[in-house]
Coordinates of C-alpha atoms in Angstrom, one line a residue:
X1270 CA 33.5 65.5 1.4
X1271 CA 31.5 62.4 1.4
X1272 CA 28.2 64.1 0.5
X1273 CA 28.5 62.8 -3.1
X1274 CA 27.3 59.4 -1.9
X1275 CA 24.1 61.2 -0.8
X1276 CA 23.7 63.2 -3.9
X1277 CA 21.0 62.9 -6.6
X1278 CA 21.7 64.4 -10.0
X1279 CA 19.3 65.2 -12.7
X1280 CA 19.9 65.8 -16.4
X1281 CA 18.7 69.2 -17.5
X1282 CA 16.1 68.8 -20.3
X1283 CA 17.7 70.9 -23.0
X1284 CA 21.0 70.8 -24.9
X1285 CA 23.3 73.7 -24.5
X1286 CA 26.3 75.4 -26.0
X1287 CA 28.9 77.8 -24.7
X1288 CA 27.8 81.5 -25.2
X1289 CA 29.9 83.3 -27.7
X1290 CA 32.9 84.8 -25.9
X1291 CA 32.1 83.0 -22.7
X1292 CA 33.5 79.5 -23.1
X1293 CA 33.6 77.8 -19.8
X1294 CA 31.7 80.5 -18.0
X1295 CA 28.3 80.9 -19.6
X1296 CA 25.9 78.7 -21.5
X1297 CA 22.8 79.1 -23.7
X1298 CA 20.1 76.7 -24.9
X1299 CA 20.9 75.2 -28.2
X1300 CA 18.3 75.6 -30.9
X1301 CA 16.5 72.2 -31.7
X1302 CA 17.9 72.1 -35.2
X1303 CA 21.5 72.2 -33.8
X1304 CA 21.2 69.6 -31.1
X1305 CA 23.0 66.9 -33.1
X1306 CA 26.2 69.0 -33.4
X1307 CA 29.3 67.7 -31.7
X1308 CA 29.7 70.9 -29.8
X1309 CA 26.5 70.5 -27.7
X1310 CA 26.7 70.4 -24.0
X1311 CA 24.7 68.5 -21.3
X1312 CA 23.9 69.9 -17.9
X1313 CA 23.4 68.2 -14.6
X1314 CA 21.8 69.7 -11.5
X1315 CA 21.8 68.4 -8.0
X1316 CA 18.3 67.6 -6.6
X1317 CA 19.5 66.6 -3.2
X1318 CA 21.4 69.8 -2.3
X1319 CA 21.0 73.5 -2.9
X1320 CA 23.0 76.7 -2.8
X1321 CA 26.6 76.6 -1.6
X1322 CA 26.5 73.0 -0.5
X1323 CA 25.4 72.0 -4.1
X1324 CA 28.2 74.2 -5.5
X1325 CA 30.8 72.5 -3.3
X1326 CA 29.7 69.0 -4.3
X1327 CA 29.6 69.9 -8.0
X1328 CA 33.2 71.3 -7.7
X1329 CA 34.3 67.9 -6.3
X1330 CA 32.5 66.1 -9.1
X1331 CA 34.0 68.6 -11.6
X1332 CA 37.5 67.8 -10.3
X1333 CA 36.8 64.0 -10.5
X1334 CA 35.7 64.4 -14.1
X1335 CA 38.8 66.5 -14.9
X1336 CA 40.9 63.7 -13.5
X1337 CA 39.5 61.7 -16.5
X1338 CA 40.7 64.4 -18.9
X1339 CA 37.0 65.5 -19.5
X1340 CA 36.5 69.2 -19.6
X1341 CA 33.6 70.5 -17.6
X1342 CA 32.5 73.6 -15.7
X1343 CA 30.3 74.5 -12.8
X1344 CA 28.1 77.4 -14.0
X1345 CA 25.0 79.0 -12.5
X1346 CA 21.9 78.2 -14.6
X1347 CA 18.5 79.6 -13.6
X1348 CA 19.8 80.5 -10.2
X1349 CA 21.3 77.1 -9.4
X1350 CA 24.8 75.7 -9.8
X1351 CA 24.9 73.1 -12.6
X1352 CA 27.7 71.0 -14.1
X1353 CA 28.1 71.3 -17.9
X1354 CA 30.2 69.1 -20.2
X1355 CA 30.2 67.8 -23.8
X1356 CA 27.3 65.6 -24.6
X1357 CA 29.8 63.2 -26.2
X1358 CA 31.2 62.5 -22.7
X1359 CA 27.9 61.7 -21.2
X1360 CA 28.5 57.9 -20.7
X1361 CA 31.9 58.5 -19.1
X1362 CA 30.5 61.2 -16.8
X1363 CA 27.5 59.1 -15.7
X1364 CA 29.8 56.1 -15.0
X1365 CA 32.0 58.3 -12.9
X1366 CA 29.0 59.6 -10.9
X1367 CA 27.8 56.1 -10.3
X1368 CA 31.3 55.1 -9.2
X1369 CA 31.3 58.1 -6.8
X1370 CA 28.0 56.8 -5.3
X1371 CA 25.7 59.5 -6.7
X1372 CA 22.2 58.5 -7.8
X1373 CA 21.0 59.5 -11.2
X1374 CA 17.4 60.7 -11.4
X1375 CA 15.7 59.6 -14.6
X1376 CA 12.7 61.1 -16.3
X1377 CA 9.8 58.7 -15.7
X1378 CA 8.4 59.2 -19.2
X1379 CA 11.7 58.2 -20.7
X1380 CA 11.4 54.8 -19.0
X1381 CA 7.6 54.4 -19.4
X1382 CA 6.4 56.3 -22.6
X1383 CA 2.8 57.3 -22.7

């Protein structure tokens, strides 16, 4: 599947954690006061694809990240498949995505503060 090279991923705006009793299958938004904890997760969503096609691409990305010994999971969030992984692994995951040819969408206010 070469669609990864045509994929655009976007960081979800909040920090997350595994829901109690649902590690690897369900996430919840992390309260602001807990976002600096080492257990926080980051989520990525595909902007370029939707539905089953997005899920398939995310599974390919998930496997590629697993090849680097980085745990991650494809989980439905707000009706869309998203990829979740430890925030500590963000740099390695973003590097892998770029190596695969995916584009990373950045928040414009992060680049040009008001």
